[in-house]
Short mmCIF file of C-alpha atoms and ligand atoms in Angstrom, two decimals:
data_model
loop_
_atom_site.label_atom_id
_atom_site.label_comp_id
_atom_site.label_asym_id
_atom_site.label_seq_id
_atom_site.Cartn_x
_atom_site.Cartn_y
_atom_site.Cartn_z
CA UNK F 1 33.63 8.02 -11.43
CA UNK F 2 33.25 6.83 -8.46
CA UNK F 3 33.32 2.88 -7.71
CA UNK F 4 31.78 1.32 -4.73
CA UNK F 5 31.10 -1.68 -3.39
CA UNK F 6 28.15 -3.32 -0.98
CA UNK F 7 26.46 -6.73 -0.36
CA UNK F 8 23.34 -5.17 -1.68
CA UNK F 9 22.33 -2.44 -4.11
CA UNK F 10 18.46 -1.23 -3.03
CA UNK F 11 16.96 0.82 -5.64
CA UNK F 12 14.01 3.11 -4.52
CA UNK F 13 14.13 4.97 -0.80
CA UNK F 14 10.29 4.34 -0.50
CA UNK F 15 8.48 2.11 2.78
CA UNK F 16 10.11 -1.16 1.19
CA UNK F 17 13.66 -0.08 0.29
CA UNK F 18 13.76 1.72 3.67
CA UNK F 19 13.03 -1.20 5.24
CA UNK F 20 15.04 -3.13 3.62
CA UNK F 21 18.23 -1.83 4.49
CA UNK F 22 17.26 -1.51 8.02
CA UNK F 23 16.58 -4.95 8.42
CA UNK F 24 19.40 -5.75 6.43
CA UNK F 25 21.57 -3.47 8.96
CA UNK F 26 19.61 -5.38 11.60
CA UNK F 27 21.40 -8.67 10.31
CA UNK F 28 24.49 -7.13 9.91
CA UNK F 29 24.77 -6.89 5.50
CA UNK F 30 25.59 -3.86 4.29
CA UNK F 31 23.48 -1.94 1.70
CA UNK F 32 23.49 1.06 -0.51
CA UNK F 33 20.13 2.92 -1.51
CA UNK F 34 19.64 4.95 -4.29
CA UNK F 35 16.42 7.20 -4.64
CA UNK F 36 15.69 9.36 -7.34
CA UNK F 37 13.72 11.85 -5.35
CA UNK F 38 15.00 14.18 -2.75
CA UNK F 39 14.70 12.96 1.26
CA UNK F 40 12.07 16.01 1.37
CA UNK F 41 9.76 14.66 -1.24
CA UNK F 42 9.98 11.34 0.33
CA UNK F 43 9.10 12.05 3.44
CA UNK F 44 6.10 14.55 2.21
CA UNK F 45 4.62 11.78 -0.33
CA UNK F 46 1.05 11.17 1.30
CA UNK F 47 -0.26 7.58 1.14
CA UNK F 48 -1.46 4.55 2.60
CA UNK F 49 -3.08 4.32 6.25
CA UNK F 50 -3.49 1.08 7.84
CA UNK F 51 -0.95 -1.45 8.64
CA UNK F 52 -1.21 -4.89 9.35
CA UNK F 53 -0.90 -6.66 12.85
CA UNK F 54 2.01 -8.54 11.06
CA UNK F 55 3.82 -5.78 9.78
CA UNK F 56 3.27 -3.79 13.14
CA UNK F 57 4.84 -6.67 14.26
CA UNK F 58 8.11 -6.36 11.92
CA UNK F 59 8.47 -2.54 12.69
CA UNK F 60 8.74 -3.75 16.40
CA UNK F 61 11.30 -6.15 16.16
CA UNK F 62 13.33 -3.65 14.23
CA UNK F 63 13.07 -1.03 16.90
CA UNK F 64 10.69 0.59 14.77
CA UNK F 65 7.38 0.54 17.13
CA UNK F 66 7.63 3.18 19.47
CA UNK F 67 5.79 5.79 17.61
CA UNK F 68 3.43 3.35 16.35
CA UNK F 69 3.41 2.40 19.92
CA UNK F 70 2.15 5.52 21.08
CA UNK F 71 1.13 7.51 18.28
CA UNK F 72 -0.72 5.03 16.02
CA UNK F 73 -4.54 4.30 16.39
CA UNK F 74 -5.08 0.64 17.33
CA UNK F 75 -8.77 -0.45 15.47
CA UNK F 76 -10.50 -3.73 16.69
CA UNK F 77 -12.37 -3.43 13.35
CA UNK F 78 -14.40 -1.82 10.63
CA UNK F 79 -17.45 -0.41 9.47
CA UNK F 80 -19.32 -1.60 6.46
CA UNK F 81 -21.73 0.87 5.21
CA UNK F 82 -25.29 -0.08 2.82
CA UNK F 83 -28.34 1.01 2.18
CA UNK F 84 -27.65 3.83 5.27
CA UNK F 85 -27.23 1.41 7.50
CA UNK F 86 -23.79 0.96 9.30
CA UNK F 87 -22.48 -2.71 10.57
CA UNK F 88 -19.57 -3.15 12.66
CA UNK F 89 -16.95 -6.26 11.95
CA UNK F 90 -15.28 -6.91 14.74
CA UNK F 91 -11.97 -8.57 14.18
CA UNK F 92 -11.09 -8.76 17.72
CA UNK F 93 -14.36 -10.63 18.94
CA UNK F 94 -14.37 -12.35 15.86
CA UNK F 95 -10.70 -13.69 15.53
CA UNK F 96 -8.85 -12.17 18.28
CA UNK F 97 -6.55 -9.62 15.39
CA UNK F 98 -6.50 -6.33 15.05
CA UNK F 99 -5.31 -3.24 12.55
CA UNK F 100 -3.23 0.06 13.61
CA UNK F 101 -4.22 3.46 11.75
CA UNK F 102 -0.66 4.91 11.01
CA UNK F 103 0.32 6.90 7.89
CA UNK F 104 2.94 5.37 5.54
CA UNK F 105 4.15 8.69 5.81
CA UNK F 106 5.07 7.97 9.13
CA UNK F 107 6.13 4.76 8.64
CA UNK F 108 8.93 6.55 6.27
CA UNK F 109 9.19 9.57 8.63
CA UNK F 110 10.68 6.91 11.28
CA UNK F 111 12.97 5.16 8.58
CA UNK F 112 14.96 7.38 7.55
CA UNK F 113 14.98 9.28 11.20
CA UNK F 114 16.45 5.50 12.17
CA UNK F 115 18.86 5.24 9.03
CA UNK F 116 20.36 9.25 9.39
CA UNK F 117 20.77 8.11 13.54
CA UNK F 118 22.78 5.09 12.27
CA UNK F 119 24.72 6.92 9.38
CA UNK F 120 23.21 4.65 6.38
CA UNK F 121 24.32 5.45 2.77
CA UNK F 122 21.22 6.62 1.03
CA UNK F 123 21.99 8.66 -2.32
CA UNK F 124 19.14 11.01 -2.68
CA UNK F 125 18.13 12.78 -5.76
CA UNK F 126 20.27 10.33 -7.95
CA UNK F 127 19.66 10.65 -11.91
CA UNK F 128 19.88 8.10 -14.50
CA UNK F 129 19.47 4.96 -12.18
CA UNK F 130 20.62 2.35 -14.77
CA UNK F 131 20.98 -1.73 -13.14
CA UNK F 132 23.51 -3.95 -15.26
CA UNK F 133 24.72 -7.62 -15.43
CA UNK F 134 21.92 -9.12 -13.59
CA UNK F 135 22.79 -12.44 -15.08
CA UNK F 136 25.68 -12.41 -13.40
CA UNK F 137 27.06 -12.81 -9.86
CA UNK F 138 28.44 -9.01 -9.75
CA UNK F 139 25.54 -6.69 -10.67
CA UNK F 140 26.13 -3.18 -11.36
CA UNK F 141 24.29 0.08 -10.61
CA UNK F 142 25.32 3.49 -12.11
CA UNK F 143 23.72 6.54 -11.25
CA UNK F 144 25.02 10.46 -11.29
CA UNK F 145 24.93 12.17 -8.05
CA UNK F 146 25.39 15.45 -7.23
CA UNK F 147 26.73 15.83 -10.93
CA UNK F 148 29.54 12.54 -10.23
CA UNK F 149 28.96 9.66 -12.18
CA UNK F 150 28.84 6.29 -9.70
CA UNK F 151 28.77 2.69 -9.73
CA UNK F 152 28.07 0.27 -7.56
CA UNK F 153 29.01 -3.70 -7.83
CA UNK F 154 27.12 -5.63 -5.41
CA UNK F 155 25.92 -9.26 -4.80
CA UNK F 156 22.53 -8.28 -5.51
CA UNK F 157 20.52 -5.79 -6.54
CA UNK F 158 16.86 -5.50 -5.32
CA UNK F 159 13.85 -3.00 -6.88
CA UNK F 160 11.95 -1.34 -4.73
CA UNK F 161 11.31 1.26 -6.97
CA UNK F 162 7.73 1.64 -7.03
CA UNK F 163 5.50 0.80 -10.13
CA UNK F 164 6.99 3.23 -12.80
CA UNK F 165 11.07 2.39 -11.68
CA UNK F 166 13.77 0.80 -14.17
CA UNK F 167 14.18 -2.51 -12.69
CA UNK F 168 11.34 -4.48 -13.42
CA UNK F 169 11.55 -3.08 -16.92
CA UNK F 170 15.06 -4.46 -17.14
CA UNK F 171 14.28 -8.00 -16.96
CA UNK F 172 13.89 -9.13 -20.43
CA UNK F 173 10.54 -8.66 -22.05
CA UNK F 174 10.29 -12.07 -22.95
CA UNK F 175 11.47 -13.85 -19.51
CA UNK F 176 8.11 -11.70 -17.56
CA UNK F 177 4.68 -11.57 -17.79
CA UNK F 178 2.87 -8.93 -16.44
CA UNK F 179 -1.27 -9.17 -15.38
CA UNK F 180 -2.98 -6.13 -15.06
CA UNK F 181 -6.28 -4.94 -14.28
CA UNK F 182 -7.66 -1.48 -14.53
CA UNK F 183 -10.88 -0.66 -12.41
CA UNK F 184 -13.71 1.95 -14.36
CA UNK F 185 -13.04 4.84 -11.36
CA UNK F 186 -10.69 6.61 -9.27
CA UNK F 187 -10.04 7.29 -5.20
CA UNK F 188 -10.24 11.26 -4.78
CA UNK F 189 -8.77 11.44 -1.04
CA UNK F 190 -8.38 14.52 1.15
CA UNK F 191 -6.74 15.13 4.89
CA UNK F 192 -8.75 17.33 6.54
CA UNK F 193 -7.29 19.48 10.16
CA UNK F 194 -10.63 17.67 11.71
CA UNK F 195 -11.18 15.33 14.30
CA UNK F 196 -12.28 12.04 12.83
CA UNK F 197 -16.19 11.56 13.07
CA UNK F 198 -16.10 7.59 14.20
CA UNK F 199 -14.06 5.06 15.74
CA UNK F 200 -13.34 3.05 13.53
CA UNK F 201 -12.71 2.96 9.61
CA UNK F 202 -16.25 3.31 7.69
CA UNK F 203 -16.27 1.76 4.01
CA UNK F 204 -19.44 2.86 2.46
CA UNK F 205 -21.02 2.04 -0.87
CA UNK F 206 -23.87 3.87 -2.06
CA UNK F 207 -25.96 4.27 -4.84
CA UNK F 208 -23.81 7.54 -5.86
CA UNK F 209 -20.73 5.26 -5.42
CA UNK F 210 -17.92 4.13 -2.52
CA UNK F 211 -17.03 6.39 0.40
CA UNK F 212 -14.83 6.11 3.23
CA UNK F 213 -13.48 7.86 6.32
CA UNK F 214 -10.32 6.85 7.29
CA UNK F 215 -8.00 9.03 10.19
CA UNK F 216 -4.27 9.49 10.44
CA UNK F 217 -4.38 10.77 14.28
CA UNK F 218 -7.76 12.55 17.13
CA UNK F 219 -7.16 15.42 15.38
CA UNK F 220 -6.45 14.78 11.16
CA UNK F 221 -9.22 12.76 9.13
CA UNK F 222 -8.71 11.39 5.69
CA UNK F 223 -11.64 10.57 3.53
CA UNK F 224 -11.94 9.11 -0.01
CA UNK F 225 -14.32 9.51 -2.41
CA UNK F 226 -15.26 7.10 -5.67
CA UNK F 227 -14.82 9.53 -8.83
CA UNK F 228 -14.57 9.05 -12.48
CA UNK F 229 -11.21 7.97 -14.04
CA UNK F 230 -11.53 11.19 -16.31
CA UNK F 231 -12.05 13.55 -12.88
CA UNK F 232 -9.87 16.22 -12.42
CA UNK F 233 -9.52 18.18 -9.03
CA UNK F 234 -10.50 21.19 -10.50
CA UNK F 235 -13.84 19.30 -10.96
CA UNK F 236 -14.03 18.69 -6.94
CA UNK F 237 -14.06 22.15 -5.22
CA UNK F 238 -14.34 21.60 -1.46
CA UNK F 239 -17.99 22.19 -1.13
CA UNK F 240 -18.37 19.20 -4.01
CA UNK F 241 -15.98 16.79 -1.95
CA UNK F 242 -18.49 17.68 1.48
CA UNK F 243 -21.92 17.67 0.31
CA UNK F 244 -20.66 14.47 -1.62
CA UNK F 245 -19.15 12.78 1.91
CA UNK F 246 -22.42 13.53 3.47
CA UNK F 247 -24.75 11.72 1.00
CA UNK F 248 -22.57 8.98 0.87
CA UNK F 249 -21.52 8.38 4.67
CA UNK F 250 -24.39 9.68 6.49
CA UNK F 251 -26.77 7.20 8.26
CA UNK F 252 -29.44 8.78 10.79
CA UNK F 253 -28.36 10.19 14.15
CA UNK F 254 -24.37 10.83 13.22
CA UNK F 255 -23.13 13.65 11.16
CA UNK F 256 -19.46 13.88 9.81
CA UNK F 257 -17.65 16.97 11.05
CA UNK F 258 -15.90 18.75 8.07
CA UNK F 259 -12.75 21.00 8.44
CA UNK F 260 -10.40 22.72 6.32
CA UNK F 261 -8.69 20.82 3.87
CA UNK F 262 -4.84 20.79 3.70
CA UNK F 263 -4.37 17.97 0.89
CA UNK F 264 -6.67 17.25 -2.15
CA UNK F 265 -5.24 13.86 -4.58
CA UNK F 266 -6.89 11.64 -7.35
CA UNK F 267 -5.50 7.98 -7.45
CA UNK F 268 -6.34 5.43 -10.15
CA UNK F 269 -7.10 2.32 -9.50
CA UNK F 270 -4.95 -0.44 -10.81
CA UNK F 271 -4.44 -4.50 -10.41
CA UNK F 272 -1.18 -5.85 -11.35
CA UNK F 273 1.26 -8.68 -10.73
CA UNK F 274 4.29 -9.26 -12.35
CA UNK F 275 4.89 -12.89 -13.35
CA UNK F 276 8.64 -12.51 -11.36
CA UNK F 277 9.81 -10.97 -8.35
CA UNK F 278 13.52 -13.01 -8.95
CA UNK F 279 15.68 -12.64 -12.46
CA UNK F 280 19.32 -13.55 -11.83
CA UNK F 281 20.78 -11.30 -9.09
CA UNK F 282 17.43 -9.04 -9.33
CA UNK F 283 14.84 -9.25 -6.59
CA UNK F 284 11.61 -7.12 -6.81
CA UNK F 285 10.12 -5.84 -3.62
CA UNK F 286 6.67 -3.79 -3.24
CA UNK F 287 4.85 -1.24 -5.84
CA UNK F 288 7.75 -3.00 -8.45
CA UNK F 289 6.54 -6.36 -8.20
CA UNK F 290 2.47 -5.83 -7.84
CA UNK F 291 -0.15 -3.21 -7.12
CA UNK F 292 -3.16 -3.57 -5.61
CA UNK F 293 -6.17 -1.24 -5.47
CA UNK F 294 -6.06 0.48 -2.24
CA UNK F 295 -9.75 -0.86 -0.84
CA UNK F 296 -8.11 -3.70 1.07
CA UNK F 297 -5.61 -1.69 2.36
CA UNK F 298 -2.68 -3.62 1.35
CA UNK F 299 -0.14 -1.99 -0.77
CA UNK F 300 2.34 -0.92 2.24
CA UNK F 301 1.10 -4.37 4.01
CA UNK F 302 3.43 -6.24 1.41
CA UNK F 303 5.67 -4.40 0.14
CA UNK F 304 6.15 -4.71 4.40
CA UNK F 305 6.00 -8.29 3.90
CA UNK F 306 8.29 -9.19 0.75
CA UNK F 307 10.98 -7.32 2.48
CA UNK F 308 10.26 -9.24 5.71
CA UNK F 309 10.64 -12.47 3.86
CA UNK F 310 13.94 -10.80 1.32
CA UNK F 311 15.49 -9.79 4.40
CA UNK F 312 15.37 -13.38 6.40
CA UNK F 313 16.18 -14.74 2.49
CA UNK F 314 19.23 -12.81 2.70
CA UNK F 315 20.29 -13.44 6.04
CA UNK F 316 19.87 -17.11 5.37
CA UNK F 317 21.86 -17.05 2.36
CA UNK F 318 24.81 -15.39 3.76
CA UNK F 319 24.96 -18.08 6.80
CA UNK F 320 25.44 -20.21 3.79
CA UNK F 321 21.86 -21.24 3.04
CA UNK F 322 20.20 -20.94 0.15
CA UNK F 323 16.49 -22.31 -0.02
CA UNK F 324 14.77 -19.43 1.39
CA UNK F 325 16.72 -17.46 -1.81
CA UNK F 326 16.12 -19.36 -4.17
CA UNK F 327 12.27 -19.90 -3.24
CA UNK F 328 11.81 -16.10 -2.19
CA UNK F 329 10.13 -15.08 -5.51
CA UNK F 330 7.50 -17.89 -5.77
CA UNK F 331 6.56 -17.50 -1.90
CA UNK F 332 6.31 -13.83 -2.58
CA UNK F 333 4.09 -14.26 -5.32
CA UNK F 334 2.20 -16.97 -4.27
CA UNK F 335 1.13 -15.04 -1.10
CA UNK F 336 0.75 -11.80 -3.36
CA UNK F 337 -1.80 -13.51 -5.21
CA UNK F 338 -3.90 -14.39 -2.06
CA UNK F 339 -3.79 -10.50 -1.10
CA UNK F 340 -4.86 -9.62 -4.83
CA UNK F 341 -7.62 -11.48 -4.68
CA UNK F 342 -9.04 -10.20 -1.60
CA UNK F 343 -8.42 -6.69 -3.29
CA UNK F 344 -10.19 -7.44 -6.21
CA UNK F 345 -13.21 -8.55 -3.46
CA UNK F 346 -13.20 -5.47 -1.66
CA UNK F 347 -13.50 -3.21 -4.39
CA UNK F 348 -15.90 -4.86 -6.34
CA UNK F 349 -17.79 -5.50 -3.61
CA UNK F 350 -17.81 -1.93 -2.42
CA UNK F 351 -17.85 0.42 -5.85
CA UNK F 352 -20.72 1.39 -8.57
CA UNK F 353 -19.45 0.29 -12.02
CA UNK F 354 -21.37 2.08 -14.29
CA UNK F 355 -19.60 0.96 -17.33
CA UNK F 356 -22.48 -1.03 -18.42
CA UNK F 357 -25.84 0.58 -18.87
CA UNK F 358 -27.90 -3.02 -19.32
CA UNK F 359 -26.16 -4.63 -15.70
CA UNK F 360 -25.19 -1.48 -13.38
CA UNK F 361 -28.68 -1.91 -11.82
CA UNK F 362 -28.51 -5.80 -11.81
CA UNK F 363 -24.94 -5.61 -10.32
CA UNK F 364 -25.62 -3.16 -7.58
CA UNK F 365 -28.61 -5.01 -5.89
CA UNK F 366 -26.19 -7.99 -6.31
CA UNK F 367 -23.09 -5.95 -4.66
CA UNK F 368 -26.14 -5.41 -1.63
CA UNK F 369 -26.84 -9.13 -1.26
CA UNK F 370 -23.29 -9.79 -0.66
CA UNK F 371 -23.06 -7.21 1.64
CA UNK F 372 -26.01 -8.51 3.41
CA UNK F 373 -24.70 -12.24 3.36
CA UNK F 374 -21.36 -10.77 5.00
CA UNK F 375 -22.51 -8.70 8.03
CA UNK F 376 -25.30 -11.68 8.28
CA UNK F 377 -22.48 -14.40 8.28
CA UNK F 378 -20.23 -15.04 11.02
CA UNK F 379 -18.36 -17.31 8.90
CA UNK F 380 -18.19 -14.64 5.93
CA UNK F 381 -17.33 -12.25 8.60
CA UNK F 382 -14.10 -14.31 9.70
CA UNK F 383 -13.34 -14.26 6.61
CA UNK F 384 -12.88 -11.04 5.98
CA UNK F 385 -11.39 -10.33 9.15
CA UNK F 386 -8.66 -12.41 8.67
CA UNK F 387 -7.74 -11.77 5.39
CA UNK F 388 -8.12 -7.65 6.13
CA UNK F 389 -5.79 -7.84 9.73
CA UNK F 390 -3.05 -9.72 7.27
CA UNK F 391 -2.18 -13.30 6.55
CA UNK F 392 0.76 -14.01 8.44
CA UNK F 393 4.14 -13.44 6.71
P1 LIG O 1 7.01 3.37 -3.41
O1 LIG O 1 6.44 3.93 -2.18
O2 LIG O 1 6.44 3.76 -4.72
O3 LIG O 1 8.56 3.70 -3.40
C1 LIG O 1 9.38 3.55 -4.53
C2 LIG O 1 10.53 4.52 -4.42
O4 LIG O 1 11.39 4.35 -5.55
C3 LIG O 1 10.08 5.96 -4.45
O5 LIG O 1 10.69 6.69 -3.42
C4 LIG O 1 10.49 6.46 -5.83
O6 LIG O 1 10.77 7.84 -5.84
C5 LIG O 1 11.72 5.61 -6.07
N1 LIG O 1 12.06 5.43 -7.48
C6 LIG O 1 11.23 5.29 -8.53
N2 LIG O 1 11.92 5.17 -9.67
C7 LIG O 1 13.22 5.22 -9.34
C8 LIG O 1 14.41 5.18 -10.08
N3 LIG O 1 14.41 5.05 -11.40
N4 LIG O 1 15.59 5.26 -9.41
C9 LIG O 1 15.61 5.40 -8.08
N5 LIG O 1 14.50 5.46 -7.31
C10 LIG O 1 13.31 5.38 -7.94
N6 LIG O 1 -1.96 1.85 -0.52
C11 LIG O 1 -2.89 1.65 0.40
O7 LIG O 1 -2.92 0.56 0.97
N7 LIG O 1 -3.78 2.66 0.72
C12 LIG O 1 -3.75 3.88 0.11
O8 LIG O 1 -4.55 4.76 0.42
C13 LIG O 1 -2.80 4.11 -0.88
N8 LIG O 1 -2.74 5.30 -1.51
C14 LIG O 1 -1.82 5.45 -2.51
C15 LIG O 1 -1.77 6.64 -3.22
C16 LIG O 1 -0.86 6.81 -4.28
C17 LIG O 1 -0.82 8.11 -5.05
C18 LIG O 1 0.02 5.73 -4.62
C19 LIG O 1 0.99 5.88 -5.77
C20 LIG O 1 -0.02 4.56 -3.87
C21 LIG O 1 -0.94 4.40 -2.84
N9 LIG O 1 -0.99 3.22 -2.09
C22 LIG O 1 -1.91 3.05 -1.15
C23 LIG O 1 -0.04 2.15 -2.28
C24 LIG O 1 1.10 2.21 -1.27
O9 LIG O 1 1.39 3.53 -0.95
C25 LIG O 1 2.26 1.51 -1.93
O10 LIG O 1 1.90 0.15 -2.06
C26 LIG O 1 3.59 1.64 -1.18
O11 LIG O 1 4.06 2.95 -1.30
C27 LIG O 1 4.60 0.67 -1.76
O12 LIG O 1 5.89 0.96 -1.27
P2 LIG O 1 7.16 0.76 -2.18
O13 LIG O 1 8.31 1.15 -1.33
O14 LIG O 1 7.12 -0.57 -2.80
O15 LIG O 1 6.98 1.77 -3.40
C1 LIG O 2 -6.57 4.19 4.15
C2 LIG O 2 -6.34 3.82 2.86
C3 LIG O 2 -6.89 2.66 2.38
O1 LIG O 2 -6.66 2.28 1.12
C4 LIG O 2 -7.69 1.87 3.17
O2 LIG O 2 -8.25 0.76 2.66
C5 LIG O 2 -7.90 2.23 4.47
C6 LIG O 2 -7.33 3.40 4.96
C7 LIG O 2 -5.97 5.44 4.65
O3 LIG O 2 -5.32 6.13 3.86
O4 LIG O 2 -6.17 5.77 5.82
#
């Protein structure tokens, strides 16, 4: 056995844990991570796309920005797609705030190239991540690593372990609640080795269902397609996954390039909130806390932003004040709620629900109405443009 000690114990090696511990680092409080996947997995685990001005924002301050600086794609707004016809929102002219296309994988990429520079202790491939005592002022975290059993005492212990990790699921059952939602489809989403086909992101819903084309750099495009929960990839040859991106995405005068696909992935699509990101000497961070289905773009936006807000919580509470500690779960979940919401929006708004036979038709012209009230309505425009470039943390 061997016993260790740190300020905090950081349980998943994912965008938020990272980040966590750098910032962390950045205020000078030590922190252990422990990850139950190997660094190579982590860094090939292909994800989200867009990040927030806010959270581009965070990675700067943290020394973090200069790939995003000159690698990541810097979009003054979207496209919304209906009835063929393609409208531009443009968050710039509209409220002077803008989004950067970069990969989460990148985001990670330049984590743990930061945290190996500095020498951080990240225990990789770590089995049997158990948390313990979390009532009390000394949790404990025991692990086995490279076949040595370990534990860790700490001041606190945060999650950011993702949706299926162990420590929301040890705070007692009957001290949570947990809201869910499950949407009636699924995001099939491929990188293709092409050059994107537009400018800007293009969310498209059409009578066959939602499309989009996203990009992760001039020469990589990523696409998603709206499938059935039940869909299996075996079901979505290439050829399918074109012919359906052309129906979907075309409008007249533009066609979308194709080119050979290098990663093929079906993603459910899932609402959730847990009741409590704070339990004793637990914080939850990110996927652990809340999901969000990915239309808005916002799962890496705040799992970016609880750990901005843990991190000054943290840093407050060791210069011997408490408030922003105390109050960091409610303000996390308070502002969670205001990005669920506009999730929920965005993909109802922008997907065919074909659960029910008697109001699928009724529903769809609605879905078009809205769509036409949006790109009609400066005001509904705003709207969306603020809430989609990221409420500030
Ligand atoms: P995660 O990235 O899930 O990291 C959690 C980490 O904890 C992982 O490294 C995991 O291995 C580790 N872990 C889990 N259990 C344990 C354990 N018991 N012990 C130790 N470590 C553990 N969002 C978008 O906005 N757009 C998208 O297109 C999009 N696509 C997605 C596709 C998929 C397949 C998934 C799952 C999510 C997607 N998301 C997307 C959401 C976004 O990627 C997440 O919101 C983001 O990864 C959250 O970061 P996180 O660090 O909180 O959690
Ligand atoms: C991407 C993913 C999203 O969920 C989204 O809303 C926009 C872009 C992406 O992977 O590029």
């Amino acid at each position: 056995m061997s016993p260790e000690n740190t300020r905090v114990a950081i349980i998943g090696a994912g965008p938020a844990g990272l980040l966590l511990s750098w910032a962390l680092r950045d205020a000078g409080i030590d922190s252990i991570v422990v990850e139950n996947r190997s660094q190579d997995y982590v860094l090939a685990r292909i994800r989200a796309g867009v990040l927030e001005q806010s959270a581009v924002e965070t990675l700067t301050r943290l020394g973090l920005g200069e790939r995003i600086r000159t690698e990541g794609l810097e979009h003054d707004g979207i496209y919304l797609q209906f009835r063929g016809e393609r409208h531009h929102v443009d968050f710039q002219e509209l409220i002077g705030r803008s989004v950067t296309v970069y990969g989460q994988q990148e985001v990670v990429k330049d984590l743990i190239a930061a945290h190996n520079a500095a020498g951080s202790t990240i225990y990789y491939e770590a089995a049997d991540v158990a948390v313990h005592d979390l009532e009390s002022s000394a949790p404990r975290v025991t692990f086995t690593h490279a076949d040595e059993a370990h534990e860790i005492t700490a001041d606190f212990v945060v999650g950011a372990d993702g949706f299926h990790g162990v420590c929301r699921a040890s705070i007692p059952r009957e001290a949570i609640t947990l809201y869910d939602r499950s949407y009636p489809y699924a995001w099939l989403g491929i990188l293709a080795n092409v050059a994107p086909s537009t400018d800007e992101l293009i969310y498209a819903l059409h009578e066959d269902g939602f499309a989009m084309h996203s990009m992760r750099s001039p020469h990589v495009s990523r696409l998603y397609l709206q499938v059935d929960t039940a869909d299996s990839l075996d079901q979505w040859p290439d050829e399918r996954i074109w012919e359906n991106l052309h129906a979907r995405l075309g409008v007249p005068g533009w066609t979308l390039q194709e080119g050979e696909i290098t990663d093929k992935s079906i993603t459910p699509m899932r609402s959730f909130v847990a009741s409590r990101l704070a339990y004793g000497s637990l914080f939850l961070a990110g996927d652990a806390g809340h999901i969000v289905p990915p239309t808005g773009a916002k799962g890496l936006n705040s799992a970016i932003a609880d750990v901005t807000m843990l991190a000054a919580a943290l840093a407050a509470h060791y210069a011997d004040d408490d408030a922003l500690l105390s109050g960091y779960g409610e303000a996390a979940l308070r502002r969670q709620w205001r990005v669920q919401q506009f999730s929920q929006w965005m993909t109802d708004l922008l997907h065919r629900n074909r659960t029910d036979l008697q109001t699928m038709e009724f529903d769809y012209q609605s879905q078009l109405g809205r769509l036409d009230y949006v790109t009609g309505s400066v005001h509904a425009q705003r709207e969306l443009a603020e809430q989609y470039s990221g409420l500030p943390f």
